[in-house]
Amino acid sequence: MSKCGRKKYIKTNLRQMTMETIDSQQDGSIPDSVAESKSAHMQTQTGQNSIPTLAQVSVAGSGTGRGSPAVTLVQLPSGQTVHVQGVFQTPQPSVIQSPQIQTVQVATIAETDESAESESVIDFHKRREILSRRPSYRKILNDLSSDVPGFPKIEEEKSEEEGTSPNIAAMAVPTSIYQTSTGQYTTTGDMPTYQIRAPTTALPQGVVMAASPGSLHSPQQLAEEATRKRELRLMKNREAAKECRRRKKEYVKCLESRVAVLEVQNRKLIEELETLKDICSPKTD
DNA sequence: CTTCTTGGGCGTCATGGCGA
DNA sequence: TCGCCATGACGCCCAAGAAG
């Protein structure tokens, strides 16, 4: 495997490993699996670049009180503090409790219920449809944030400081393009700096020439229109990719924070279990 | 100092989902 | 059905650190 291929392999598996980590948590597995998965994740993130610290945890309460759940403060990497209440409370939903997973859980329950058998059959194709959809970081994260107050939301609209909206960016074609030393092209002006490679002469796949026949006459005009549409599409996709990566990073950060919170909860559970064992052990003996 | 390794970012293409 | 959007995948470039 080439260097880039290996790198991309690791990159691609990063999310998968993270998901597996949380999946094991949801299954109620031991924390070692979490630690192992996290260490694996850390290994993928090792190196010279700054490794994102998961979270700093400070236990503010004893955690043994049944009536008054203790509050655990978890310092997230972003500086945000998440309050984790007593471990005997209703367990917080796992990070993978995306709509897809919820659908599976509902489906499982429905299938075990004989009276709902017909409904499960009816909803089968619908569930299949939902399950086959790609995950949306925005949806997953917003779903998470609705469950956990401290969790940030991914905004539906781009924030103003992030530049122009995609529509505006789509309309504004950069006028000044300079070639950099690396052979790439950099635009200047109010638009964000792009690295635009020289457009290929070959038409992209699936590009439909939808120009009205009345407005375009010569083949040159057709070619110009095609080039313009291609540049427009590339610019839009460029912005979309940036936004997607930003959301993905935010999503991964939230997952890491979630892992930290769950680790704290797990640790407290183990401590309480040990305490209960100590209390009950004289009776059992 | 040079070369290698590694991680991050970016642009682009391919593709599936979704709304009009 | 078509166009748009979101996202995975891939390749490239760059910076920083390690290794020689």
mmCIF file of C-alpha atoms (C1' of nucleotides) in Angstrom:
data_model
loop_
_atom_site.group_PDB
_atom_site.id
_atom_site.type_symbol
_atom_site.label_atom_id
_atom_site.label_comp_id
_atom_site.label_asym_id
_atom_site.label_seq_id
_atom_site.Cartn_x
_atom_site.Cartn_y
_atom_site.Cartn_z
ATOM 1 C CA MET A 1 0.000 0.000 0.000
ATOM 2 C CA SER A 2 1.353 3.379 -0.897
ATOM 3 C CA LYS A 3 2.006 6.076 1.613
ATOM 4 C CA CYS A 4 -1.044 8.042 0.679
ATOM 5 C CA GLY A 5 -3.090 4.922 0.496
ATOM 6 C CA ARG A 6 -2.042 3.923 3.993
ATOM 7 C CA LYS A 7 -2.749 7.362 5.270
ATOM 8 C CA LYS A 8 -6.166 7.405 3.734
ATOM 9 C CA TYR A 9 -6.800 3.955 5.083
ATOM 10 C CA ILE A 10 -6.096 5.199 8.561
ATOM 11 C CA LYS A 11 -8.135 8.281 7.987
ATOM 12 C CA THR A 12 -11.058 6.291 6.744
ATOM 13 C CA ASN A 13 -10.909 3.870 9.625
ATOM 14 C CA LEU A 14 -10.664 6.594 12.199
ATOM 15 C CA ARG A 15 -14.362 7.186 12.204
ATOM 16 C CA GLN A 16 -15.099 3.518 12.012
ATOM 17 C CA MET A 17 -12.907 2.768 14.991
ATOM 18 C CA THR A 18 -14.486 5.561 16.918
ATOM 19 C CA MET A 19 -17.884 4.230 16.127
ATOM 20 C CA GLU A 20 -16.842 0.762 17.208
ATOM 21 C CA THR A 21 -15.562 2.216 20.418
ATOM 22 C CA ILE A 22 -18.865 3.751 21.227
ATOM 23 C CA ASP A 23 -20.667 0.720 19.979
ATOM 24 C CA SER A 24 -18.916 -1.423 22.509
ATOM 25 C CA GLN A 25 -19.860 1.066 25.150
ATOM 26 C CA GLN A 26 -23.456 0.823 24.203
ATOM 27 C CA ASP A 27 -23.286 -2.900 24.489
ATOM 28 C CA GLY A 28 -22.170 -2.479 28.043
ATOM 29 C CA SER A 29 -18.779 -3.948 27.521
ATOM 30 C CA ILE A 30 -15.886 -3.452 29.835
ATOM 31 C CA PRO A 31 -13.955 -0.216 29.728
ATOM 32 C CA ASP A 32 -10.875 -1.982 28.476
ATOM 33 C CA SER A 33 -12.412 -2.103 25.071
ATOM 34 C CA VAL A 34 -12.811 1.608 25.237
ATOM 35 C CA ALA A 35 -9.256 2.081 26.300
ATOM 36 C CA GLU A 36 -8.019 -0.159 23.570
ATOM 37 C CA SER A 37 -10.045 1.539 20.961
ATOM 38 C CA LYS A 38 -8.988 4.883 22.222
ATOM 39 C CA SER A 39 -5.386 3.905 22.220
ATOM 40 C CA ALA A 40 -5.784 2.697 18.707
ATOM 41 C CA HIS A 41 -7.281 5.993 17.856
ATOM 42 C CA MET A 42 -4.466 7.759 19.565
ATOM 43 C CA GLN A 43 -2.015 5.743 17.609
ATOM 44 C CA THR A 44 -3.555 6.895 14.438
ATOM 45 C CA GLN A 45 -3.266 10.388 15.729
ATOM 46 C CA THR A 46 0.215 10.051 17.044
ATOM 47 C CA GLY A 47 3.004 12.035 15.686
ATOM 48 C CA GLN A 48 4.368 15.424 15.939
ATOM 49 C CA ASN A 49 1.206 17.245 15.514
ATOM 50 C CA SER A 50 -0.723 18.117 18.584
ATOM 51 C CA ILE A 51 -2.795 15.241 19.782
ATOM 52 C CA PRO A 52 -6.208 16.417 20.824
ATOM 53 C CA THR A 53 -6.634 15.761 24.480
ATOM 54 C CA LEU A 54 -9.843 14.015 25.147
ATOM 55 C CA ALA A 55 -10.959 15.661 28.311
ATOM 56 C CA GLN A 56 -9.951 16.547 31.781
ATOM 57 C CA VAL A 57 -12.183 15.055 34.365
ATOM 58 C CA SER A 58 -12.740 16.348 37.820
ATOM 59 C CA VAL A 59 -15.068 14.549 40.160
ATOM 60 C CA ALA A 60 -16.979 17.055 42.201
ATOM 61 C CA GLY A 61 -19.096 14.656 44.210
ATOM 62 C CA SER A 62 -18.811 11.379 46.037
ATOM 63 C CA GLY A 63 -21.075 9.655 43.619
ATOM 64 C CA THR A 64 -22.382 7.183 46.142
ATOM 65 C CA GLY A 65 -25.506 9.005 47.109
ATOM 66 C CA ARG A 66 -28.523 7.388 45.614
ATOM 67 C CA GLY A 67 -30.942 10.205 46.146
ATOM 68 C CA SER A 68 -28.675 13.035 45.230
ATOM 69 C CA PRO A 69 -26.624 12.118 42.259
ATOM 70 C CA ALA A 70 -23.149 13.516 42.296
ATOM 71 C CA VAL A 71 -22.061 15.825 39.576
ATOM 72 C CA THR A 72 -18.905 15.150 37.684
ATOM 73 C CA LEU A 73 -17.307 17.944 35.805
ATOM 74 C CA VAL A 74 -15.705 16.952 32.566
ATOM 75 C CA GLN A 75 -13.493 19.501 30.966
ATOM 76 C CA LEU A 76 -13.778 19.087 27.252
ATOM 77 C CA PRO A 77 -10.916 19.878 24.935
ATOM 78 C CA SER A 78 -12.742 22.927 23.734
ATOM 79 C CA GLY A 79 -12.729 24.310 27.249
ATOM 80 C CA GLN A 80 -16.330 23.457 27.676
ATOM 81 C CA THR A 81 -17.441 21.850 30.906
ATOM 82 C CA VAL A 82 -19.943 19.054 30.852
ATOM 83 C CA HIS A 83 -21.809 18.139 33.988
ATOM 84 C CA VAL A 84 -22.180 14.413 34.399
ATOM 85 C CA GLN A 85 -24.646 13.516 37.047
ATOM 86 C CA GLY A 86 -24.864 10.448 39.184
ATOM 87 C CA VAL A 87 -24.259 7.116 37.631
ATOM 88 C CA PHE A 88 -27.593 5.715 38.702
ATOM 89 C CA GLN A 89 -29.467 8.072 36.577
ATOM 90 C CA THR A 90 -30.857 7.055 33.264
ATOM 91 C CA PRO A 91 -27.872 6.235 31.169
ATOM 92 C CA GLN A 92 -27.050 8.762 28.607
ATOM 93 C CA PRO A 93 -27.550 7.659 25.083
ATOM 94 C CA SER A 94 -24.578 6.423 23.265
ATOM 95 C CA VAL A 95 -22.983 8.565 20.667
ATOM 96 C CA ILE A 96 -23.930 6.098 18.026
ATOM 97 C CA GLN A 97 -27.523 6.488 18.859
ATOM 98 C CA SER A 98 -28.054 7.976 15.542
ATOM 99 C CA PRO A 99 -31.431 7.838 13.902
ATOM 100 C CA GLN A 100 -30.313 4.772 12.069
ATOM 101 C CA ILE A 101 -29.466 2.864 15.210
ATOM 102 C CA GLN A 102 -32.640 3.956 16.865
ATOM 103 C CA THR A 103 -34.511 2.581 13.964
ATOM 104 C CA VAL A 104 -32.813 -0.741 14.417
ATOM 105 C CA GLN A 105 -33.687 -0.822 18.088
ATOM 106 C CA VAL A 106 -37.284 -0.036 17.408
ATOM 107 C CA ALA A 107 -37.341 -2.628 14.726
ATOM 108 C CA THR A 108 -35.963 -5.263 17.064
ATOM 109 C CA ILE A 109 -38.610 -4.534 19.614
ATOM 110 C CA ALA A 110 -41.296 -4.608 17.023
ATOM 111 C CA GLU A 111 -40.140 -7.913 15.677
ATOM 112 C CA THR A 112 -40.203 -9.509 19.083
ATOM 113 C CA ASP A 113 -43.746 -8.428 19.543
ATOM 114 C CA GLU A 114 -46.060 -10.740 17.667
ATOM 115 C CA SER A 115 -48.820 -8.206 17.506
ATOM 116 C CA ALA A 116 -46.568 -5.793 15.734
ATOM 117 C CA GLU A 117 -45.326 -8.310 13.251
ATOM 118 C CA SER A 118 -47.373 -6.921 10.423
ATOM 119 C CA GLU A 119 -46.171 -3.425 11.183
ATOM 120 C CA SER A 120 -42.588 -4.550 11.064
ATOM 121 C CA VAL A 121 -43.192 -6.034 7.669
ATOM 122 C CA ILE A 122 -44.755 -2.829 6.492
ATOM 123 C CA ASP A 123 -41.905 -0.742 7.828
ATOM 124 C CA PHE A 124 -39.252 -3.067 6.545
ATOM 125 C CA HIS A 125 -38.545 -1.249 3.343
ATOM 126 C CA LYS A 126 -38.665 2.076 5.092
ATOM 127 C CA ARG A 127 -36.087 0.938 7.611
ATOM 128 C CA ARG A 128 -33.958 -0.438 4.863
ATOM 129 C CA GLU A 129 -34.082 2.897 3.196
ATOM 130 C CA ILE A 130 -33.075 4.742 6.325
ATOM 131 C CA LEU A 131 -30.319 2.299 7.144
ATOM 132 C CA SER A 132 -28.845 2.545 3.716
ATOM 133 C CA ARG A 133 -28.512 6.277 3.908
ATOM 134 C CA ARG A 134 -25.196 7.760 4.613
ATOM 135 C CA PRO A 135 -24.768 9.302 8.002
ATOM 136 C CA SER A 136 -25.029 12.993 8.246
ATOM 137 C CA TYR A 137 -22.632 14.501 10.729
ATOM 138 C CA ARG A 138 -24.973 17.373 11.223
ATOM 139 C CA LYS A 139 -27.930 15.129 11.936
ATOM 140 C CA ILE A 140 -26.005 12.829 14.235
ATOM 141 C CA LEU A 141 -24.429 15.633 16.136
ATOM 142 C CA ASN A 142 -27.620 17.582 16.456
ATOM 143 C CA ASP A 143 -29.301 14.451 17.681
ATOM 144 C CA LEU A 144 -26.581 14.127 20.254
ATOM 145 C CA SER A 145 -26.765 17.711 21.279
ATOM 146 C CA SER A 146 -30.471 17.405 21.851
ATOM 147 C CA ASP A 147 -29.776 14.661 24.358
ATOM 148 C CA VAL A 148 -26.861 16.317 26.063
ATOM 149 C CA PRO A 149 -27.302 20.002 26.855
ATOM 150 C CA GLY A 150 -23.621 20.726 26.933
ATOM 151 C CA PHE A 151 -22.975 19.473 23.496
ATOM 152 C CA PRO A 152 -22.618 21.915 20.695
ATOM 153 C CA LYS A 153 -24.834 21.878 17.706
ATOM 154 C CA ILE A 154 -23.803 22.035 14.138
ATOM 155 C CA GLU A 155 -25.522 25.007 12.733
ATOM 156 C CA GLU A 156 -27.887 24.491 9.904
ATOM 157 C CA GLU A 157 -26.609 27.572 8.169
ATOM 158 C CA LYS A 158 -23.065 28.609 7.761
ATOM 159 C CA SER A 159 -21.975 31.217 10.193
ATOM 160 C CA GLU A 160 -21.284 34.622 8.815
ATOM 161 C CA GLU A 161 -17.621 34.640 9.665
ATOM 162 C CA GLU A 162 -17.114 31.630 7.505
ATOM 163 C CA GLY A 163 -17.526 33.626 4.411
ATOM 164 C CA THR A 164 -20.094 33.853 1.791
ATOM 165 C CA SER A 165 -22.949 31.489 1.455
ATOM 166 C CA PRO A 166 -22.648 28.747 -1.114
ATOM 167 C CA ASN A 167 -25.074 30.536 -3.325
ATOM 168 C CA ILE A 168 -23.076 33.690 -3.241
ATOM 169 C CA ALA A 169 -19.871 31.787 -3.723
ATOM 170 C CA ALA A 170 -21.423 30.078 -6.645
ATOM 171 C CA MET A 171 -22.255 33.346 -8.265
ATOM 172 C CA ALA A 172 -18.956 35.022 -7.628
ATOM 173 C CA VAL A 173 -16.349 33.703 -9.951
ATOM 174 C CA PRO A 174 -12.879 34.712 -8.864
ATOM 175 C CA THR A 175 -11.393 37.192 -11.171
ATOM 176 C CA SER A 176 -7.780 37.221 -10.140
ATOM 177 C CA ILE A 177 -6.049 33.904 -10.316
ATOM 178 C CA TYR A 178 -2.351 33.623 -9.657
ATOM 179 C CA GLN A 179 -0.252 30.578 -10.086
ATOM 180 C CA THR A 180 1.748 29.629 -7.072
ATOM 181 C CA SER A 181 5.145 28.091 -6.970
ATOM 182 C CA THR A 182 3.618 24.679 -6.695
ATOM 183 C CA GLY A 183 1.797 25.056 -9.927
ATOM 184 C CA GLN A 184 -1.534 25.613 -8.247
ATOM 185 C CA TYR A 185 -3.674 28.633 -8.655
ATOM 186 C CA THR A 186 -4.601 31.012 -5.912
ATOM 187 C CA THR A 187 -7.296 33.559 -6.113
ATOM 188 C CA THR A 188 -7.237 36.878 -4.431
ATOM 189 C CA GLY A 189 -9.780 39.380 -3.337
ATOM 190 C CA ASP A 190 -12.706 39.185 -1.005
ATOM 191 C CA MET A 191 -13.334 35.608 -1.828
ATOM 192 C CA PRO A 192 -11.619 33.045 0.326
ATOM 193 C CA THR A 193 -8.359 31.815 -1.036
ATOM 194 C CA TYR A 194 -8.827 28.809 -3.229
ATOM 195 C CA GLN A 195 -6.347 26.502 -4.713
ATOM 196 C CA ILE A 196 -7.672 25.991 -8.139
ATOM 197 C CA ARG A 197 -5.984 23.654 -10.468
ATOM 198 C CA ALA A 198 -5.945 24.270 -14.127
ATOM 199 C CA PRO A 199 -9.272 23.129 -15.484
ATOM 200 C CA THR A 200 -9.116 20.095 -17.597
ATOM 201 C CA THR A 201 -10.296 20.354 -21.109
ATOM 202 C CA ALA A 202 -12.221 17.134 -20.890
ATOM 203 C CA LEU A 203 -15.767 17.550 -19.772
ATOM 204 C CA PRO A 204 -16.566 16.130 -16.367
ATOM 205 C CA GLN A 205 -18.637 13.091 -15.900
ATOM 206 C CA GLY A 206 -22.358 13.553 -15.917
ATOM 207 C CA VAL A 207 -22.326 17.164 -16.860
ATOM 208 C CA VAL A 208 -25.435 17.945 -18.742
ATOM 209 C CA MET A 209 -25.274 20.733 -21.216
ATOM 210 C CA ALA A 210 -28.510 22.360 -20.394
ATOM 211 C CA ALA A 211 -27.871 25.630 -22.079
ATOM 212 C CA SER A 212 -30.774 26.922 -24.015
ATOM 213 C CA PRO A 213 -30.241 26.558 -27.741
ATOM 214 C CA GLY A 214 -31.419 30.041 -28.377
ATOM 215 C CA SER A 215 -28.801 31.735 -26.257
ATOM 216 C CA LEU A 216 -25.830 29.760 -27.525
ATOM 217 C CA HIS A 217 -24.969 29.526 -31.127
ATOM 218 C CA SER A 218 -21.375 28.683 -31.826
ATOM 219 C CA PRO A 219 -19.505 25.673 -30.467
ATOM 220 C CA GLN A 220 -17.162 28.113 -28.791
ATOM 221 C CA GLN A 221 -20.022 29.558 -26.810
ATOM 222 C CA LEU A 222 -21.102 26.085 -25.886
ATOM 223 C CA ALA A 223 -17.612 25.305 -24.699
ATOM 224 C CA GLU A 224 -17.460 28.506 -22.694
ATOM 225 C CA GLU A 225 -20.769 27.733 -21.109
ATOM 226 C CA ALA A 226 -19.605 24.255 -20.285
ATOM 227 C CA THR A 227 -16.421 25.599 -18.764
ATOM 228 C CA ARG A 228 -18.329 28.153 -16.758
ATOM 229 C CA LYS A 229 -20.695 25.532 -15.425
ATOM 230 C CA ARG A 230 -17.847 23.266 -14.565
ATOM 231 C CA GLU A 231 -16.028 25.979 -12.669
ATOM 232 C CA LEU A 232 -19.225 26.842 -10.893
ATOM 233 C CA ARG A 233 -19.804 23.272 -9.913
ATOM 234 C CA LEU A 234 -16.229 22.807 -8.784
ATOM 235 C CA MET A 235 -16.397 25.931 -6.680
ATOM 236 C CA LYS A 236 -19.584 24.819 -5.029
ATOM 237 C CA ASN A 237 -18.206 21.395 -4.346
ATOM 238 C CA ARG A 238 -15.046 22.936 -2.994
ATOM 239 C CA GLU A 239 -17.032 24.893 -0.483
ATOM 240 C CA ALA A 240 -19.188 21.898 0.315
ATOM 241 C CA ALA A 241 -16.133 19.778 0.951
ATOM 242 C CA LYS A 242 -14.728 22.394 3.294
ATOM 243 C CA GLU A 243 -17.959 22.559 5.186
ATOM 244 C CA CYS A 244 -18.223 18.800 5.309
ATOM 245 C CA ARG A 245 -14.728 18.502 6.719
ATOM 246 C CA ARG A 246 -15.479 21.112 9.310
ATOM 247 C CA ARG A 247 -18.558 19.221 10.390
ATOM 248 C CA LYS A 248 -16.645 15.990 10.442
ATOM 249 C CA LYS A 249 -13.997 17.455 12.700
ATOM 250 C CA GLU A 250 -16.660 18.793 14.993
ATOM 251 C CA TYR A 251 -18.343 15.425 14.991
ATOM 252 C CA VAL A 252 -15.132 13.623 15.887
ATOM 253 C CA LYS A 253 -14.460 16.116 18.653
ATOM 254 C CA CYS A 254 -17.864 15.456 20.110
ATOM 255 C CA LEU A 255 -17.303 11.745 19.909
ATOM 256 C CA GLU A 256 -14.055 12.109 21.776
ATOM 257 C CA SER A 257 -15.731 14.219 24.399
ATOM 258 C CA ARG A 258 -18.441 11.659 24.656
ATOM 259 C CA VAL A 259 -15.892 8.945 25.203
ATOM 260 C CA ALA A 260 -14.405 10.965 28.012
ATOM 261 C CA VAL A 261 -17.774 11.394 29.647
ATOM 262 C CA LEU A 262 -18.591 7.732 29.349
ATOM 263 C CA GLU A 263 -15.241 6.794 30.748
ATOM 264 C CA VAL A 264 -15.938 8.910 33.786
ATOM 265 C CA GLN A 265 -19.298 7.302 34.193
ATOM 266 C CA ASN A 266 -17.809 3.885 33.822
ATOM 267 C CA ARG A 267 -15.127 4.606 36.352
ATOM 268 C CA LYS A 268 -17.662 5.828 38.835
ATOM 269 C CA LEU A 269 -19.770 2.755 38.269
ATOM 270 C CA ILE A 270 -16.828 0.545 38.995
ATOM 271 C CA GLU A 271 -16.066 2.495 42.138
ATOM 272 C CA GLU A 272 -19.626 2.193 43.314
ATOM 273 C CA LEU A 273 -19.605 -1.485 42.563
ATOM 274 C CA GLU A 274 -16.516 -1.939 44.656
ATOM 275 C CA THR A 275 -18.079 0.054 47.446
ATOM 276 C CA LEU A 276 -21.196 -2.043 47.358
ATOM 277 C CA LYS A 277 -19.129 -5.168 47.337
ATOM 278 C CA ASP A 278 -17.307 -4.027 50.436
ATOM 279 C CA ILE A 279 -20.585 -3.270 52.142
ATOM 280 C CA CYS A 280 -22.213 -6.541 51.224
ATOM 281 C CA SER A 281 -19.261 -8.807 51.638
ATOM 282 C CA PRO A 282 -19.611 -9.330 55.464
ATOM 283 C CA LYS A 283 -23.191 -10.426 54.965
ATOM 284 C CA THR A 284 -22.388 -12.903 52.269
ATOM 285 C CA ASP A 285 -19.592 -14.409 54.250
ATOM 286 C "C1'" DC B 1 21.918 19.081 6.595
ATOM 287 C "C1'" DT B 2 19.358 15.843 3.908
ATOM 288 C "C1'" DT B 3 16.022 12.386 3.587
ATOM 289 C "C1'" DC B 4 12.139 9.934 5.332
ATOM 290 C "C1'" DT B 5 7.860 9.587 7.840
ATOM 291 C "C1'" DT B 6 3.598 11.178 9.299
ATOM 292 C "C1'" DG B 7 -0.421 13.899 9.810
ATOM 293 C "C1'" DG B 8 -3.381 17.530 8.171
ATOM 294 C "C1'" DG B 9 -5.570 20.135 4.625
ATOM 295 C "C1'" DC B 10 -7.256 20.723 0.124
ATOM 296 C "C1'" DG B 11 -9.352 19.901 -4.498
ATOM 297 C "C1'" DT B 12 -11.637 16.780 -7.248
ATOM 298 C "C1'" DC B 13 -14.419 12.849 -8.599
ATOM 299 C "C1'" DA B 14 -18.014 9.432 -7.733
ATOM 300 C "C1'" DT B 15 -22.223 8.407 -5.785
ATOM 301 C "C1'" DG B 16 -26.438 8.202 -3.194
ATOM 302 C "C1'" DG B 17 -30.226 10.869 -1.103
ATOM 303 C "C1'" DC B 18 -33.561 14.380 -1.497
ATOM 304 C "C1'" DG B 19 -36.571 18.023 -3.058
ATOM 305 C "C1'" DA B 20 -38.829 20.374 -6.897
ATOM 306 C "C1'" DT C 1 -36.397 12.945 -13.853
ATOM 307 C "C1'" DC C 2 -33.136 16.371 -12.906
ATOM 308 C "C1'" DG C 3 -30.281 19.262 -10.315
ATOM 309 C "C1'" DC C 4 -28.254 20.074 -5.952
ATOM 310 C "C1'" DC C 5 -26.107 18.656 -1.771
ATOM 311 C "C1'" DA C 6 -23.432 15.796 1.428
ATOM 312 C "C1'" DT C 7 -19.904 12.716 1.911
ATOM 313 C "C1'" DG C 8 -16.469 8.900 0.971
ATOM 314 C "C1'" DA C 9 -12.363 8.129 -1.516
ATOM 315 C "C1'" DC C 10 -8.257 9.385 -3.750
ATOM 316 C "C1'" DG C 11 -4.172 11.934 -4.848
ATOM 317 C "C1'" DC C 12 -1.386 15.815 -4.042
ATOM 318 C "C1'" DC C 13 1.071 19.248 -1.299
ATOM 319 C "C1'" DC C 14 3.052 21.067 2.847
ATOM 320 C "C1'" DA C 15 4.859 21.337 7.493
ATOM 321 C "C1'" DA C 16 6.989 19.307 11.422
ATOM 322 C "C1'" DG C 17 9.587 15.977 13.551
ATOM 323 C "C1'" DA C 18 12.612 11.773 13.386
ATOM 324 C "C1'" DA C 19 16.442 9.343 11.616
ATOM 325 C "C1'" DG C 20 20.799 8.969 9.227
#
